[in-house]
mmCIF file with all atom_site columns, C-alpha atoms in Angstrom:
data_model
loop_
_atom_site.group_PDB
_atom_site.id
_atom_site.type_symbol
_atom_site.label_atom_id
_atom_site.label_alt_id
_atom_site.label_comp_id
_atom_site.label_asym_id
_atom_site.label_entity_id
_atom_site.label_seq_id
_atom_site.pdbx_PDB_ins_code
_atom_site.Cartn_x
_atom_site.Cartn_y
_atom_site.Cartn_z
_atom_site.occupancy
_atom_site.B_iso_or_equiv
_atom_site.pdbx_formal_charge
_atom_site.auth_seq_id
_atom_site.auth_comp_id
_atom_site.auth_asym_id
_atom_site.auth_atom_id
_atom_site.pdbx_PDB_model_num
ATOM 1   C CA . UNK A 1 1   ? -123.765 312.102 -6.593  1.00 43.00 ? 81  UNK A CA 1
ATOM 2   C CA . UNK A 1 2   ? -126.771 310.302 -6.737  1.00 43.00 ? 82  UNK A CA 1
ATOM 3   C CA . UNK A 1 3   ? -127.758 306.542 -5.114  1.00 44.00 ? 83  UNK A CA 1
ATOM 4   C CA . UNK A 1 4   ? -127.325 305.541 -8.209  1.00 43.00 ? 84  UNK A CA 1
ATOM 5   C CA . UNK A 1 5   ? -123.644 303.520 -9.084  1.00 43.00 ? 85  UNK A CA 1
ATOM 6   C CA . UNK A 1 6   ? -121.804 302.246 -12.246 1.00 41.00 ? 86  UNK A CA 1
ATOM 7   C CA . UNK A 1 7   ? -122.204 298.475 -12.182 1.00 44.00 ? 87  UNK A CA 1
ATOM 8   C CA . UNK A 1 8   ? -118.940 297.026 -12.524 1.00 44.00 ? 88  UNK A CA 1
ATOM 9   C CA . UNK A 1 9   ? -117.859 295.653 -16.101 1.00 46.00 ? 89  UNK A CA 1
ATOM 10  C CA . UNK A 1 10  ? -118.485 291.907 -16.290 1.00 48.00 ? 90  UNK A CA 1
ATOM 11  C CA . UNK A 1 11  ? -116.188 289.906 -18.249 1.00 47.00 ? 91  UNK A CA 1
ATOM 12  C CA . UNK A 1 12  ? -116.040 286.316 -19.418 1.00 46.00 ? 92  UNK A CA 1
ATOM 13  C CA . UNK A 1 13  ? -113.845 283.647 -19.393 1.00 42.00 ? 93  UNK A CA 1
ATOM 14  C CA . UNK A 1 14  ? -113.440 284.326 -22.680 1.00 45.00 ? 94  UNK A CA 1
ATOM 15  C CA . UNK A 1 15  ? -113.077 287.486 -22.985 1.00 44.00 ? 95  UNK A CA 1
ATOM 16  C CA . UNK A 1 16  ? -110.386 287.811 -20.161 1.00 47.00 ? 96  UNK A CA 1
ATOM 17  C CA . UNK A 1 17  ? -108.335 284.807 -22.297 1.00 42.00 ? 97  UNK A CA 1
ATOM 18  C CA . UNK A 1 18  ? -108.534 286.655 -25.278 1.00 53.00 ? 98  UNK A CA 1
ATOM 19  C CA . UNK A 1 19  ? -105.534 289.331 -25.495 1.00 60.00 ? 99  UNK A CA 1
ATOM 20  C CA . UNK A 1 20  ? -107.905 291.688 -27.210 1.00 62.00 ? 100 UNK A CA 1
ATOM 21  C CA . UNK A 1 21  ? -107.937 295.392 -26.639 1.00 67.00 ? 101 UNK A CA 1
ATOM 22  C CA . UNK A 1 22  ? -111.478 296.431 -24.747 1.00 73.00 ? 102 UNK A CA 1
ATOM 23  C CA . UNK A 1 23  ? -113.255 300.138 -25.148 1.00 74.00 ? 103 UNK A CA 1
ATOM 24  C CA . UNK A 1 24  ? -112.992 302.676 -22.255 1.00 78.00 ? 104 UNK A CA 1
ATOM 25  C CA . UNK A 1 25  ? -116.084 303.251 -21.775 1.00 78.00 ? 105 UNK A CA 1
ATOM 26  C CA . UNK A 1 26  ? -115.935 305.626 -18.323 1.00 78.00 ? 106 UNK A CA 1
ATOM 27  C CA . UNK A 1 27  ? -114.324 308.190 -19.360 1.00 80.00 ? 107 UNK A CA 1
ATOM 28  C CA . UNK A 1 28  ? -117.066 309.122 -22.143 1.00 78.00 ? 108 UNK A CA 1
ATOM 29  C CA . UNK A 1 29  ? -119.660 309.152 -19.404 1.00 85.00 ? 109 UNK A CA 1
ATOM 30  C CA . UNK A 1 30  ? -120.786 312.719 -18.266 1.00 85.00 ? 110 UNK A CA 1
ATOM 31  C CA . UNK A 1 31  ? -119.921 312.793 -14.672 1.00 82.00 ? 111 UNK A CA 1
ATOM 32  C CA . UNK A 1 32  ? -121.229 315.787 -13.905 1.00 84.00 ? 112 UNK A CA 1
ATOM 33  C CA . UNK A 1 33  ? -124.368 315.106 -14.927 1.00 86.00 ? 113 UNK A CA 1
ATOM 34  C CA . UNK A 1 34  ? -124.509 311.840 -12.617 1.00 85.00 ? 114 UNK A CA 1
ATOM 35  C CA . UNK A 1 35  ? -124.146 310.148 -15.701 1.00 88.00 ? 115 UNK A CA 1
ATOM 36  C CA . UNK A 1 36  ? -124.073 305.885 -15.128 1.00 90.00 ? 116 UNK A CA 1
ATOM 37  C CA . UNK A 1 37  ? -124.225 303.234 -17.197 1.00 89.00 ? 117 UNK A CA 1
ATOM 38  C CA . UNK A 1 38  ? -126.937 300.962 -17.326 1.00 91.00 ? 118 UNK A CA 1
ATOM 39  C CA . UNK A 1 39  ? -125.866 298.259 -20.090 1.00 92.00 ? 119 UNK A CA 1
ATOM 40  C CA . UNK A 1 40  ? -122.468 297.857 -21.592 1.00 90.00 ? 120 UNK A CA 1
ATOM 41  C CA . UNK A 1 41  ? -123.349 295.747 -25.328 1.00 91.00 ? 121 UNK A CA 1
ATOM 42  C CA . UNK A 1 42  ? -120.634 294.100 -26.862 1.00 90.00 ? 122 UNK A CA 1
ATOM 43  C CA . UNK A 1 43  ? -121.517 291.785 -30.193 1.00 93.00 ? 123 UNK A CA 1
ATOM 44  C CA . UNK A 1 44  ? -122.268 288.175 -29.359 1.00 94.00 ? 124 UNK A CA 1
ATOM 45  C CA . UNK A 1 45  ? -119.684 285.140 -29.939 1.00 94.00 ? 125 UNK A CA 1
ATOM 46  C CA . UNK A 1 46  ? -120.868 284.301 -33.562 1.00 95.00 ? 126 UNK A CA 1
ATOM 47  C CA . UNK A 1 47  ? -119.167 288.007 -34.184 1.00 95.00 ? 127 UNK A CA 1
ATOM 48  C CA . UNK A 1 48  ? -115.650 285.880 -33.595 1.00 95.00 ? 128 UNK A CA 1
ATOM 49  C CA . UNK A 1 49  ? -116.258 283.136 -35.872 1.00 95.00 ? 129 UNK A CA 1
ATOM 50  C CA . UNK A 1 50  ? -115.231 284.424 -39.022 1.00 96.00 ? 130 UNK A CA 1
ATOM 51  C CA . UNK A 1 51  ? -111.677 286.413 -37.333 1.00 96.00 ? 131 UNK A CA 1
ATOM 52  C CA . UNK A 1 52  ? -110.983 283.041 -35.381 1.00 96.00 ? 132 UNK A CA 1
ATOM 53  C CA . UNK A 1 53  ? -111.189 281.098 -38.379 1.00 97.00 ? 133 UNK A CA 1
ATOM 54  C CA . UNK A 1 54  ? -108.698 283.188 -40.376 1.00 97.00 ? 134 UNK A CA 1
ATOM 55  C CA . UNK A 1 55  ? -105.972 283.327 -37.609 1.00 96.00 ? 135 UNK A CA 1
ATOM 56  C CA . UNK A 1 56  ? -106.676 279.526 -37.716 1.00 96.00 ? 136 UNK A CA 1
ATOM 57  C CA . UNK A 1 57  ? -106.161 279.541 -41.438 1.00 96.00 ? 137 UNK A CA 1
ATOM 58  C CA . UNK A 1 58  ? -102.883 281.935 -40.803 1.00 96.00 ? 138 UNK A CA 1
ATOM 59  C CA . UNK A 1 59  ? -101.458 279.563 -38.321 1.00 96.00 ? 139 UNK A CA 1
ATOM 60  C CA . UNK A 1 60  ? -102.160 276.447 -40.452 1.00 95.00 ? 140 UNK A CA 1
ATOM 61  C CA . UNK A 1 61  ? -99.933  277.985 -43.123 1.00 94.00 ? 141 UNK A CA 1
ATOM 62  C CA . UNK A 1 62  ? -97.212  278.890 -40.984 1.00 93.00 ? 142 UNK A CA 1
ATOM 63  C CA . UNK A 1 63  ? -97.143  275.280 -39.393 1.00 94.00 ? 143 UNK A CA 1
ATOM 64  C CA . UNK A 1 64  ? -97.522  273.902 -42.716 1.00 92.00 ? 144 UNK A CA 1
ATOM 65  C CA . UNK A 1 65  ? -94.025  276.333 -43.696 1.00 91.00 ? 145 UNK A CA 1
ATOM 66  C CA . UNK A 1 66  ? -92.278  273.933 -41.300 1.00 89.00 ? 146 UNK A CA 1
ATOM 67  C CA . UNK A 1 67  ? -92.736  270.740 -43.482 1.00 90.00 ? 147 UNK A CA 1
ATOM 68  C CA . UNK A 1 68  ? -92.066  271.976 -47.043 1.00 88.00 ? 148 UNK A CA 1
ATOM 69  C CA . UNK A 1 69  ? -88.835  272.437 -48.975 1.00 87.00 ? 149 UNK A CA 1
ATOM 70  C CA . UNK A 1 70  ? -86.780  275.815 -47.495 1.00 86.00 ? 150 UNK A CA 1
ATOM 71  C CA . UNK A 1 71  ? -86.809  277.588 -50.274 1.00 85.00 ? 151 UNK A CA 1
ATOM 72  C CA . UNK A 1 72  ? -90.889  277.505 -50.100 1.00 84.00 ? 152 UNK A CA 1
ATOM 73  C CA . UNK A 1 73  ? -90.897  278.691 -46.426 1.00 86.00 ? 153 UNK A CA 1
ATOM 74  C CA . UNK A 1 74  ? -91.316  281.903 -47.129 1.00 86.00 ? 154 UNK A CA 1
ATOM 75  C CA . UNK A 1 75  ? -94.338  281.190 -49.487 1.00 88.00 ? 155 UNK A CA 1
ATOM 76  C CA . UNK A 1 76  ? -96.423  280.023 -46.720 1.00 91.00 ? 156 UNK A CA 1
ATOM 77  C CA . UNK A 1 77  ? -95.050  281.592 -43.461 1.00 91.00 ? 157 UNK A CA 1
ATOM 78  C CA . UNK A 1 78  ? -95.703  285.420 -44.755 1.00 93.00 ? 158 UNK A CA 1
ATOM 79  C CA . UNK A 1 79  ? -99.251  284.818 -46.488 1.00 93.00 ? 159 UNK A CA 1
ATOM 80  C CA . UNK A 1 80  ? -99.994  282.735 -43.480 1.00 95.00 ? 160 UNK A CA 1
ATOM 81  C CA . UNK A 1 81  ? -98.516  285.514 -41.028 1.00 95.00 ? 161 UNK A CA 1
ATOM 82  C CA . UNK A 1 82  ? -100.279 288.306 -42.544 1.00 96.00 ? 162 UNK A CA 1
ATOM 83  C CA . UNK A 1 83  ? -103.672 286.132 -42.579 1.00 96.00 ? 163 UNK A CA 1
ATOM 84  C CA . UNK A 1 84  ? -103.280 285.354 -38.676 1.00 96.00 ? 164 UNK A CA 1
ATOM 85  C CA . UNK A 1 85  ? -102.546 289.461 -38.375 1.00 96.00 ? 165 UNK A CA 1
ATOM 86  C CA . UNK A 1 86  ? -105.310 290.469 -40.198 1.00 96.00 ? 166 UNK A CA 1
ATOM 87  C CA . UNK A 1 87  ? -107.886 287.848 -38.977 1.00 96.00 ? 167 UNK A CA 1
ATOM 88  C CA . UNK A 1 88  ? -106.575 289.085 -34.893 1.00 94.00 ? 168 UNK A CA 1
ATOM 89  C CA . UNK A 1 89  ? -107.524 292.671 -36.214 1.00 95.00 ? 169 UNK A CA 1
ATOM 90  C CA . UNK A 1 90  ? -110.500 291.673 -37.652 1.00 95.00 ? 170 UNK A CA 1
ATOM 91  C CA . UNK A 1 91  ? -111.522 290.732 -34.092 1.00 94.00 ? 171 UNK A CA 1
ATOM 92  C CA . UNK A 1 92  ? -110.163 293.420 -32.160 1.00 92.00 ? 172 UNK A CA 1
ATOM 93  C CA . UNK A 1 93  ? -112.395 295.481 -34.255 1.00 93.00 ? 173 UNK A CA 1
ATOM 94  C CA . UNK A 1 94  ? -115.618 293.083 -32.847 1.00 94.00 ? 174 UNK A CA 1
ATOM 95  C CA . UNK A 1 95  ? -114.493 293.569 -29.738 1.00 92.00 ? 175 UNK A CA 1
ATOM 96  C CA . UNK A 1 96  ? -113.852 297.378 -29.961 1.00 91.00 ? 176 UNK A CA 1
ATOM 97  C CA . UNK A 1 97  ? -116.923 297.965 -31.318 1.00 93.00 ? 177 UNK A CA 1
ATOM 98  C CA . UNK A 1 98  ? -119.384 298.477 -28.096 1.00 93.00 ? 178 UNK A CA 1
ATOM 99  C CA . UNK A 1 99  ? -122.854 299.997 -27.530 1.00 93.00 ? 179 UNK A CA 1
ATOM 100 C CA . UNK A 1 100 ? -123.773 301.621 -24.666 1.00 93.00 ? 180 UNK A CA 1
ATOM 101 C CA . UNK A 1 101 ? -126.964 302.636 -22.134 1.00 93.00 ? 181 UNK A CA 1
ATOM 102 C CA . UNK A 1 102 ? -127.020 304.641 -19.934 1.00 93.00 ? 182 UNK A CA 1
ATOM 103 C CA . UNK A 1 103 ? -129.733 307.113 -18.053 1.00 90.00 ? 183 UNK A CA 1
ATOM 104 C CA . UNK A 1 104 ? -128.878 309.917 -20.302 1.00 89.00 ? 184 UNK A CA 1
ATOM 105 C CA . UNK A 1 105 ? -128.403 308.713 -24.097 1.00 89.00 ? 185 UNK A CA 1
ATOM 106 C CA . UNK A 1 106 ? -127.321 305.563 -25.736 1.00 90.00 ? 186 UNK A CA 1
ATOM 107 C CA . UNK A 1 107 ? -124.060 305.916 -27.358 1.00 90.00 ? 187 UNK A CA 1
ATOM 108 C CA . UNK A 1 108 ? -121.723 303.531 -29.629 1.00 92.00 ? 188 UNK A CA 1
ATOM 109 C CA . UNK A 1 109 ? -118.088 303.346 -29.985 1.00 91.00 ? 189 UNK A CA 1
ATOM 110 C CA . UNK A 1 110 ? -116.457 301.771 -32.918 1.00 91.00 ? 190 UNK A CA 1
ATOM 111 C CA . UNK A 1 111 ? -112.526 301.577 -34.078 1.00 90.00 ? 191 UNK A CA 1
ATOM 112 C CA . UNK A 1 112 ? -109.519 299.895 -33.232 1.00 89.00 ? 192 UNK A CA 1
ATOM 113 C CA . UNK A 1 113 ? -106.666 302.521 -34.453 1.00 89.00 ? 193 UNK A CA 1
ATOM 114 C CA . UNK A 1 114 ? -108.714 305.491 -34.654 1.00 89.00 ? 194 UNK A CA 1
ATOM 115 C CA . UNK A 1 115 ? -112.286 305.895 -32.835 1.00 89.00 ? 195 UNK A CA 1
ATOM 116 C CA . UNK A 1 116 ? -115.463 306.843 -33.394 1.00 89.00 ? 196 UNK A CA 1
ATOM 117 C CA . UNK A 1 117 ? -118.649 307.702 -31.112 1.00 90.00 ? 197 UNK A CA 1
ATOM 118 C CA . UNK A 1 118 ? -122.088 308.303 -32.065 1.00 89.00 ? 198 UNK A CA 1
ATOM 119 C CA . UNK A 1 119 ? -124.013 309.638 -29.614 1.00 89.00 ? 199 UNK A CA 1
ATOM 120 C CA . UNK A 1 120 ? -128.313 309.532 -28.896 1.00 89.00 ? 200 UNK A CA 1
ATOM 121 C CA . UNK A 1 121 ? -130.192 311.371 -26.160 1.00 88.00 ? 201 UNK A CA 1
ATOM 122 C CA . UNK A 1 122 ? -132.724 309.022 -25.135 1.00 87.00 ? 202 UNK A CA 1
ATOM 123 C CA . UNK A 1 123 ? -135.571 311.588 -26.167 1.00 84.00 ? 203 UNK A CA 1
ATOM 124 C CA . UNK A 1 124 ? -134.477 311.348 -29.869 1.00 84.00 ? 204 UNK A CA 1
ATOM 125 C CA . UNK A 1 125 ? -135.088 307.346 -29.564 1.00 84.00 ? 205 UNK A CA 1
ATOM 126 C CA . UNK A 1 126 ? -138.618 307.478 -31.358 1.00 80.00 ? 206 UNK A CA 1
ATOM 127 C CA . UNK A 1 127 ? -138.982 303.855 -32.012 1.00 86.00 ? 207 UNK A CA 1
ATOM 128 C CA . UNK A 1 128 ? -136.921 300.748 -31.821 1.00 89.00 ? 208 UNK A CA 1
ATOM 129 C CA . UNK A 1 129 ? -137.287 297.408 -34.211 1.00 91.00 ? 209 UNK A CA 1
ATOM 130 C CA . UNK A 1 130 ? -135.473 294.652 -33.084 1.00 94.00 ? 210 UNK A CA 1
ATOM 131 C CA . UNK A 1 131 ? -135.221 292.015 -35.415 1.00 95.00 ? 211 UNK A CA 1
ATOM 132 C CA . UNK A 1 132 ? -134.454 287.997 -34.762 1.00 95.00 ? 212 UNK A CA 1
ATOM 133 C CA . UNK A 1 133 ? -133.022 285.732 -37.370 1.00 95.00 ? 213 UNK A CA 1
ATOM 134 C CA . UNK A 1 134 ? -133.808 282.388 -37.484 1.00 96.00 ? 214 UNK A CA 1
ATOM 135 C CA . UNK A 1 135 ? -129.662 281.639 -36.436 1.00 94.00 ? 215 UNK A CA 1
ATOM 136 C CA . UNK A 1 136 ? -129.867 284.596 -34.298 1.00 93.00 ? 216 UNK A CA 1
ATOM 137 C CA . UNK A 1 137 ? -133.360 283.124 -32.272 1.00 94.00 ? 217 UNK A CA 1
ATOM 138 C CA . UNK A 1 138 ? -131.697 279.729 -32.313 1.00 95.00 ? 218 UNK A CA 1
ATOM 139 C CA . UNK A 1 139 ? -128.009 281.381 -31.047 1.00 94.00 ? 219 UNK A CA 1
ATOM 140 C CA . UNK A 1 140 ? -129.526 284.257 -28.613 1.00 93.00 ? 220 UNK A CA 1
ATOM 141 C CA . UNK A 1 141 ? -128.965 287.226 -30.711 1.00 95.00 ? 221 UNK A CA 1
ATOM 142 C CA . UNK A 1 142 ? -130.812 289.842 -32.864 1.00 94.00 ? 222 UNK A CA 1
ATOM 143 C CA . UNK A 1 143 ? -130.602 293.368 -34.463 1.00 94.00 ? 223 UNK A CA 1
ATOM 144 C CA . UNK A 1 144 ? -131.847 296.930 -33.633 1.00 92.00 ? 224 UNK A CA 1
ATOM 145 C CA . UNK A 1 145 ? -132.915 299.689 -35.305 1.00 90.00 ? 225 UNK A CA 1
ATOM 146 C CA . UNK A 1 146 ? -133.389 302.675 -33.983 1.00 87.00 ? 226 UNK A CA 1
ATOM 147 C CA . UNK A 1 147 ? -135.510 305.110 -35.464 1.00 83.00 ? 227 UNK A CA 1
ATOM 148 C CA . UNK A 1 148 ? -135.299 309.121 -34.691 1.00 76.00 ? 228 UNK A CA 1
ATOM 149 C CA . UNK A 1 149 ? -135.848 312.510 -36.239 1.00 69.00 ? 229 UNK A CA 1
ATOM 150 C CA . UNK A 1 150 ? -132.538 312.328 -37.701 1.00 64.00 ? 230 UNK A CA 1
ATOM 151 C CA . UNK A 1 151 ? -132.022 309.082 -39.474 1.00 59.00 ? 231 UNK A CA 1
ATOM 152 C CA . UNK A 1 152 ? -128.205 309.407 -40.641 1.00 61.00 ? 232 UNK A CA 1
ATOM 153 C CA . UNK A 1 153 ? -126.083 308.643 -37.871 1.00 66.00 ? 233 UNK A CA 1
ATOM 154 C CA . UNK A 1 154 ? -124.223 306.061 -36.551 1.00 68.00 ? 234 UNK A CA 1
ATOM 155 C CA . UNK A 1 155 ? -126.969 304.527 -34.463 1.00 80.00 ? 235 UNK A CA 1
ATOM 156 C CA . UNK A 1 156 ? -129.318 303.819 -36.856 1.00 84.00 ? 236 UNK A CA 1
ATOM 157 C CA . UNK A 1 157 ? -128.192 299.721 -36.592 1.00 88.00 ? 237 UNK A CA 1
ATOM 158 C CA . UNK A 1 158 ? -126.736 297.583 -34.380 1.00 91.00 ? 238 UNK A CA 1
ATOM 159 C CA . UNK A 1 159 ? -126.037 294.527 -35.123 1.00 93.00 ? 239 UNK A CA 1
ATOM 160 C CA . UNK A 1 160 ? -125.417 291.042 -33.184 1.00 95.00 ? 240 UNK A CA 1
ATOM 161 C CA . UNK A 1 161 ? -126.815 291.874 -30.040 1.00 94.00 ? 241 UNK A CA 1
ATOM 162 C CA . UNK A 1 162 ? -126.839 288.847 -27.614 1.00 95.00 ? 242 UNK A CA 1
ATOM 163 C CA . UNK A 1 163 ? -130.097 289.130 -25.236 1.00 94.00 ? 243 UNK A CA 1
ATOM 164 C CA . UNK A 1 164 ? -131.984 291.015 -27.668 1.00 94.00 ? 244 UNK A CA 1
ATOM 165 C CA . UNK A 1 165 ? -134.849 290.937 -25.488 1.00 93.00 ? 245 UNK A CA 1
ATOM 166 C CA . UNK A 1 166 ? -133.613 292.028 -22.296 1.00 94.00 ? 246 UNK A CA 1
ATOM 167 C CA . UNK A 1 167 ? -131.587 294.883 -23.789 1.00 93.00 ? 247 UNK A CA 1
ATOM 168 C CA . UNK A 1 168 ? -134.814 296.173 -25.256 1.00 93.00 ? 248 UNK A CA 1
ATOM 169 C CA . UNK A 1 169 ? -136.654 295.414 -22.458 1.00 92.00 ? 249 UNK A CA 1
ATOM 170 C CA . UNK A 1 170 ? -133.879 297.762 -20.793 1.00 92.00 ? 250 UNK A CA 1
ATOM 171 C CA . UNK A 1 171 ? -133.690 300.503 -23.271 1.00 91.00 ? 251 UNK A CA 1
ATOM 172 C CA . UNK A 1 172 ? -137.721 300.876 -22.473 1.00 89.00 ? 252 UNK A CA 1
ATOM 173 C CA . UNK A 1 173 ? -137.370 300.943 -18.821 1.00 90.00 ? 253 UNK A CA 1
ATOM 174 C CA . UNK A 1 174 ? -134.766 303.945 -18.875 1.00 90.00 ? 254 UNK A CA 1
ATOM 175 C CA . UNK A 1 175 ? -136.923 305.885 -21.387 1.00 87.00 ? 255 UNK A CA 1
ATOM 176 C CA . UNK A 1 176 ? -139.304 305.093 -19.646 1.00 86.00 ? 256 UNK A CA 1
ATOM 177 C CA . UNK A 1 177 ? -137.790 306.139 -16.051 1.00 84.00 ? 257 UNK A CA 1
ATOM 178 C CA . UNK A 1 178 ? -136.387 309.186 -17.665 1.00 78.00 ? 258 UNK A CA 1
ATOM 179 C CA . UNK A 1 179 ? -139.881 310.635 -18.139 1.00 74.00 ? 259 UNK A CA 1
ATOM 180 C CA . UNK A 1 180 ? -139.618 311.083 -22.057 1.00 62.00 ? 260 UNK A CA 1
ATOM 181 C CA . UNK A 1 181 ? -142.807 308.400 -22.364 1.00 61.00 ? 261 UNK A CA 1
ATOM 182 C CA . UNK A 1 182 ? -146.224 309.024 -20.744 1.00 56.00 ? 262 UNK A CA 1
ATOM 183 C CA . UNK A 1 183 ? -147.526 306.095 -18.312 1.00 57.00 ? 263 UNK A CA 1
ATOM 184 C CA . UNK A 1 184 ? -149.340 303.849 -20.379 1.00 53.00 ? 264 UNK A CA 1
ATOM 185 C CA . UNK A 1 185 ? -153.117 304.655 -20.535 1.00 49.00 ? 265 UNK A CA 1
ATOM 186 C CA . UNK A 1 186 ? -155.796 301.996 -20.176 1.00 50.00 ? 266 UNK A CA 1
ATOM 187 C CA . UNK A 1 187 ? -158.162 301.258 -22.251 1.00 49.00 ? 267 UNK A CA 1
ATOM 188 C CA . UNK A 1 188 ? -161.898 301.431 -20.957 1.00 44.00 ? 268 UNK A CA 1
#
């Protein structure tokens, strides 16, 4: 094995409250190959909002069963149970969905019942547009695109990053370390 090591996964406060299922990432990783991963991406907080709000919404109508006449409990206490469901899956599937770096490709998971992975070597990454919002500049966040040979796969956006900057700024370095990119040439 190389010097190299897996940095461990760093979790919030947040995230560790939340009783949300998280991607395993490891075993995707070619070990063999010394694969390791360089940045784990999960979508940034404003992801939540919407799923938070409709569990909110859920809840509120299954308190709000608890004051009304009994034979309207039902009324409010299944629409309101099946909002709170739907809202929690709505944000398992945020959380699930997780984009990857490491020294070999970039890859991306998505799914909470069934999965799926799209995969990039790092030499098919031919150019990468990241794109800032003004809520996303204000909030920390912004959007890539990557842009290869083969433009229909599941890479081609990814959206919400948080640190848009820095995980560009990363993406570079390991194309860059990987050899796939010249050294920059001065101008005269």
């Amino acid at each position: 094995m190389s010097g190299t090591r897996t940095p461990r996964r760093r979790r919030s406060a947040a995230t560790r409250m939340w009783l949300l299922p998280t991607p395993e990432i490891g075993s995707h990783l070619l070990r063999s190959e010394d694969e390791v991963i360089i940045d784990e991406v999960t979508h940034h907080w404003i992801c939540y909002l919407k799923p938070v709000l409709v569990v909110l919404a859920g809840l509120a109508l299954m308190v709000a069963s608890l004051f009304v006449h009994p034979q309207a409990t039902l009324f409010l206490l299944l629409p309101g149970a099946l909002l709170a469901a739907w809202g929690a899956y709505k944000a398992a599937e945020v959380r699930m969905d997780v984009f990857v770096v490491t020294n070999m490709r970039v890859f991306r998971m998505t799914g909470v019942l069934s999965q799926t992975q799209a995969t990039m070597p790092l030499s098919r990454i031919l150019d990468i547009t990241v794109h800032k919002p003004l809520l996303g500049r204000l909030l920390g966040y912004g959007h890539f695109t990557f842009e290869s040979a083969a433009q229909e796969q599941g890479l081609r956006e990814i959206r919400s990053v948080p640190r848009v900057d820095e995980r560009d700024l990363t993406i570079q370095g390991v194309v860059q370390r990987a050899g796939l990119r010249g050294p920059r040439q001065r101008g005269g």
